[in-house]
């Protein structure tokens, strides 16, 4: 139980900006537990976002635009911009159009280039649009989907680490994570998703389960594409590509939610 609690606290310390002042060793078992708990932490992040969205819509005088901005900022604040840094570094490396070795060097450079800024602005602007138009719908189902987006994106990142394209180098954050987790742990991701589907069916019924399954299939397709892309462009996983996959996955899922609304309204 202590390992489980330490893993949860470590996950909050590393993957969120929650201020927890406790020293926890990077022992292999605790690091493994921390990684396997990441989708659950993602679900908590999503539930807080959905709750925030609901209370602001029901009990505040703010406009939909203001609420969208607050929710948008919440997602950045809760992670401390950790994954955004990965997106920016990967963008700089990719748009340099250099060979793979040079791209890995660029990702280690602390300086931020023009392509990183432009890519970050475009991605964040797109996500803000998707969040804003989702909030305009004011559907209780959309609160549910907003809550599970961080869960699905982090489940996908964990799947990349377990069954993805392998490591680009034998050092760094991705290599450290890879040493703590094994292929057999893919069952944990499967169990999480089965519990989510079963709980959703019991709580909300089939109308919510069907689009939920579509969302899971969509993030699975994103995983397949991300595995191929990361291998081809960066020769494998790094800490930056893992962070970028979370940001890309979340924006992709918000886009699907937005398209679902647009299609339904057509």
mmCIF file of N, CA and C in Angstrom, residues 38-90:
data_model
loop_
_atom_site.group_PDB
_atom_site.id
_atom_site.type_symbol
_atom_site.label_atom_id
_atom_site.label_comp_id
_atom_site.label_asym_id
_atom_site.label_seq_id
_atom_site.Cartn_x
_atom_site.Cartn_y
_atom_site.Cartn_z
ATOM 1 N N UNK A 38 -0.720 7.025 -13.960
ATOM 2 C CA UNK A 38 -0.859 8.245 -14.763
ATOM 3 C C UNK A 38 -2.237 8.401 -15.407
ATOM 4 N N UNK A 39 -2.828 7.357 -16.036
ATOM 5 C CA UNK A 39 -4.181 7.544 -16.590
ATOM 6 C C UNK A 39 -5.219 7.929 -15.537
ATOM 7 N N UNK A 40 -5.074 7.401 -14.312
ATOM 8 C CA UNK A 40 -6.000 7.759 -13.239
ATOM 9 C C UNK A 40 -5.841 9.233 -12.863
ATOM 10 N N UNK A 41 -4.600 9.687 -12.801
ATOM 11 C CA UNK A 41 -4.352 11.108 -12.551
ATOM 12 C C UNK A 41 -4.945 11.946 -13.680
ATOM 13 N N UNK A 42 -4.822 11.451 -14.915
ATOM 14 C CA UNK A 42 -5.453 12.134 -16.048
ATOM 15 C C UNK A 42 -6.958 12.231 -15.886
ATOM 16 N N UNK A 43 -7.560 11.161 -15.390
ATOM 17 C CA UNK A 43 -9.013 11.176 -15.159
ATOM 18 C C UNK A 43 -9.383 12.200 -14.088
ATOM 19 N N UNK A 44 -8.578 12.283 -13.032
ATOM 20 C CA UNK A 44 -8.832 13.281 -11.990
ATOM 21 C C UNK A 44 -8.716 14.698 -12.546
ATOM 22 N N UNK A 45 -7.705 14.915 -13.395
ATOM 23 C CA UNK A 45 -7.549 16.226 -14.045
ATOM 24 C C UNK A 45 -8.788 16.551 -14.875
ATOM 25 N N UNK A 46 -9.291 15.564 -15.618
ATOM 26 C CA UNK A 46 -10.461 15.773 -16.447
ATOM 27 C C UNK A 46 -11.721 16.014 -15.635
ATOM 28 N N UNK A 47 -11.890 15.270 -14.543
ATOM 29 C CA UNK A 47 -13.072 15.458 -13.690
ATOM 30 C C UNK A 47 -13.088 16.854 -13.087
ATOM 31 N N UNK A 48 -11.924 17.324 -12.647
ATOM 32 C CA UNK A 48 -11.839 18.688 -12.105
ATOM 33 C C UNK A 48 -12.176 19.721 -13.174
ATOM 34 N N UNK A 49 -11.697 19.497 -14.406
ATOM 35 C CA UNK A 49 -11.994 20.428 -15.504
ATOM 36 C C UNK A 49 -13.484 20.441 -15.816
ATOM 37 N N UNK A 50 -14.079 19.262 -15.874
ATOM 38 C CA UNK A 50 -15.505 19.161 -16.167
ATOM 39 C C UNK A 50 -16.349 19.780 -15.057
ATOM 40 N N UNK A 51 -15.938 19.567 -13.805
ATOM 41 C CA UNK A 51 -16.649 20.165 -12.667
ATOM 42 C C UNK A 51 -16.543 21.681 -12.700
ATOM 43 N N UNK A 52 -15.339 22.169 -13.004
ATOM 44 C CA UNK A 52 -15.119 23.611 -13.132
ATOM 45 C C UNK A 52 -16.012 24.184 -14.222
ATOM 46 N N UNK A 53 -16.072 23.498 -15.352
ATOM 47 C CA UNK A 53 -16.897 23.945 -16.475
ATOM 48 C C UNK A 53 -18.371 24.024 -16.063
ATOM 49 N N UNK A 54 -18.824 22.984 -15.368
ATOM 50 C CA UNK A 54 -20.235 22.936 -14.962
ATOM 51 C C UNK A 54 -20.577 24.085 -14.009
ATOM 52 N N UNK A 55 -19.786 24.273 -12.964
ATOM 53 C CA UNK A 55 -20.095 25.305 -11.972
ATOM 54 C C UNK A 55 -19.997 26.710 -12.560
ATOM 55 N N UNK A 56 -19.058 26.905 -13.451
ATOM 56 C CA UNK A 56 -18.952 28.228 -14.080
ATOM 57 C C UNK A 56 -20.154 28.511 -14.968
ATOM 58 N N UNK A 57 -20.641 27.481 -15.654
ATOM 59 C CA UNK A 57 -21.802 27.680 -16.518
ATOM 60 C C UNK A 57 -23.089 27.868 -15.717
ATOM 61 N N UNK A 58 -23.205 27.142 -14.609
ATOM 62 C CA UNK A 58 -24.447 27.165 -13.848
ATOM 63 C C UNK A 58 -24.505 28.274 -12.802
ATOM 64 N N UNK A 59 -23.348 28.664 -12.250
ATOM 65 C CA UNK A 59 -23.376 29.539 -11.084
ATOM 66 C C UNK A 59 -22.570 30.829 -11.242
ATOM 67 N N UNK A 60 -21.985 31.064 -12.390
ATOM 68 C CA UNK A 60 -21.210 32.298 -12.560
ATOM 69 C C UNK A 60 -21.853 33.177 -13.631
ATOM 70 N N UNK A 61 -21.553 34.488 -13.594
ATOM 71 C CA UNK A 61 -22.100 35.390 -14.607
ATOM 72 C C UNK A 61 -21.241 35.443 -15.883
ATOM 73 N N UNK A 62 -20.205 34.618 -15.954
ATOM 74 C CA UNK A 62 -19.264 34.694 -17.069
ATOM 75 C C UNK A 62 -19.893 34.216 -18.378
ATOM 76 N N UNK A 63 -19.418 34.796 -19.448
ATOM 77 C CA UNK A 63 -19.861 34.371 -20.777
ATOM 78 C C UNK A 63 -19.216 33.034 -21.140
ATOM 79 N N UNK A 64 -19.718 32.400 -22.185
ATOM 80 C CA UNK A 64 -19.142 31.135 -22.647
ATOM 81 C C UNK A 64 -17.688 31.314 -23.066
ATOM 82 N N UNK A 65 -17.385 32.474 -23.645
ATOM 83 C CA UNK A 65 -16.011 32.748 -24.063
ATOM 84 C C UNK A 65 -15.082 32.820 -22.852
ATOM 85 N N UNK A 66 -15.531 33.490 -21.799
ATOM 86 C CA UNK A 66 -14.720 33.601 -20.577
ATOM 87 C C UNK A 66 -14.549 32.242 -19.910
ATOM 88 N N UNK A 67 -15.611 31.445 -19.880
ATOM 89 C CA UNK A 67 -15.534 30.111 -19.278
ATOM 90 C C UNK A 67 -14.562 29.236 -20.056
ATOM 91 N N UNK A 68 -14.633 29.309 -21.381
ATOM 92 C CA UNK A 68 -13.710 28.534 -22.211
ATOM 93 C C UNK A 68 -12.266 28.919 -21.923
ATOM 94 N N UNK A 69 -12.027 30.207 -21.734
ATOM 95 C CA UNK A 69 -10.670 30.673 -21.451
ATOM 96 C C UNK A 69 -10.191 30.158 -20.100
ATOM 97 N N UNK A 70 -11.060 30.171 -19.095
ATOM 98 C CA UNK A 70 -10.681 29.690 -17.762
ATOM 99 C C UNK A 70 -10.355 28.199 -17.811
ATOM 100 N N UNK A 71 -11.188 27.417 -18.492
ATOM 101 C CA UNK A 71 -10.948 25.978 -18.603
ATOM 102 C C UNK A 71 -9.670 25.714 -19.389
ATOM 103 N N UNK A 72 -9.458 26.477 -20.427
ATOM 104 C CA UNK A 72 -8.257 26.371 -21.259
ATOM 105 C C UNK A 72 -7.000 26.630 -20.423
ATOM 106 N N UNK A 73 -7.028 27.689 -19.624
ATOM 107 C CA UNK A 73 -5.896 28.028 -18.758
ATOM 108 C C UNK A 73 -5.710 26.959 -17.679
ATOM 109 N N UNK A 74 -6.808 26.407 -17.190
ATOM 110 C CA UNK A 74 -6.719 25.359 -16.166
ATOM 111 C C UNK A 74 -5.872 24.187 -16.660
ATOM 112 N N UNK A 75 -6.099 23.747 -17.892
ATOM 113 C CA UNK A 75 -5.357 22.608 -18.420
ATOM 114 C C UNK A 75 -3.859 22.908 -18.524
ATOM 115 N N UNK A 76 -3.521 24.148 -18.826
ATOM 116 C CA UNK A 76 -2.108 24.530 -18.880
ATOM 117 C C UNK A 76 -1.528 24.604 -17.471
ATOM 118 N N UNK A 77 -2.287 25.211 -16.563
ATOM 119 C CA UNK A 77 -1.802 25.416 -15.194
ATOM 120 C C UNK A 77 -1.611 24.092 -14.466
ATOM 121 N N UNK A 78 -2.534 23.152 -14.626
ATOM 122 C CA UNK A 78 -2.508 21.922 -13.834
ATOM 123 C C UNK A 78 -1.305 21.045 -14.175
ATOM 124 N N UNK A 79 -0.772 21.181 -15.387
ATOM 125 C CA UNK A 79 0.424 20.408 -15.758
ATOM 126 C C UNK A 79 1.695 21.235 -15.676
ATOM 127 N N UNK A 80 1.563 22.510 -15.380
ATOM 128 C CA UNK A 80 2.740 23.365 -15.303
ATOM 129 C C UNK A 80 3.424 23.562 -16.646
ATOM 130 N N UNK A 81 2.707 23.307 -17.733
ATOM 131 C CA UNK A 81 3.288 23.466 -19.072
ATOM 132 C C UNK A 81 4.323 22.411 -19.421
ATOM 133 N N UNK A 82 4.390 21.337 -18.616
ATOM 134 C CA UNK A 82 5.412 20.296 -18.817
ATOM 135 C C UNK A 82 5.351 19.688 -20.218
ATOM 136 N N UNK A 83 4.166 19.300 -20.651
ATOM 137 C CA UNK A 83 4.025 18.630 -21.938
ATOM 138 C C UNK A 83 4.093 19.621 -23.107
ATOM 139 N N UNK A 84 3.736 20.874 -22.837
ATOM 140 C CA UNK A 84 3.850 21.905 -23.879
ATOM 141 C C UNK A 84 5.304 22.106 -24.285
ATOM 142 N N UNK A 85 6.203 21.978 -23.314
ATOM 143 C CA UNK A 85 7.627 22.084 -23.607
ATOM 144 C C UNK A 85 8.051 20.978 -24.580
ATOM 145 N N UNK A 86 7.524 19.772 -24.371
ATOM 146 C CA UNK A 86 7.821 18.667 -25.280
ATOM 147 C C UNK A 86 7.305 18.929 -26.681
ATOM 148 N N UNK A 87 6.099 19.489 -26.766
ATOM 149 C CA UNK A 87 5.526 19.825 -28.077
ATOM 150 C C UNK A 87 6.397 20.853 -28.794
ATOM 151 N N UNK A 88 6.835 21.881 -28.055
ATOM 152 C CA UNK A 88 7.655 22.933 -28.648
ATOM 153 C C UNK A 88 9.001 22.382 -29.139
ATOM 154 N N UNK A 89 9.655 21.569 -28.315
ATOM 155 C CA UNK A 89 10.958 21.006 -28.699
ATOM 156 C C UNK A 89 10.839 20.091 -29.909
ATOM 157 N N UNK A 90 9.788 19.272 -29.935
ATOM 158 C CA UNK A 90 9.584 18.379 -31.090
ATOM 159 C C UNK A 90 9.298 19.177 -32.362
#
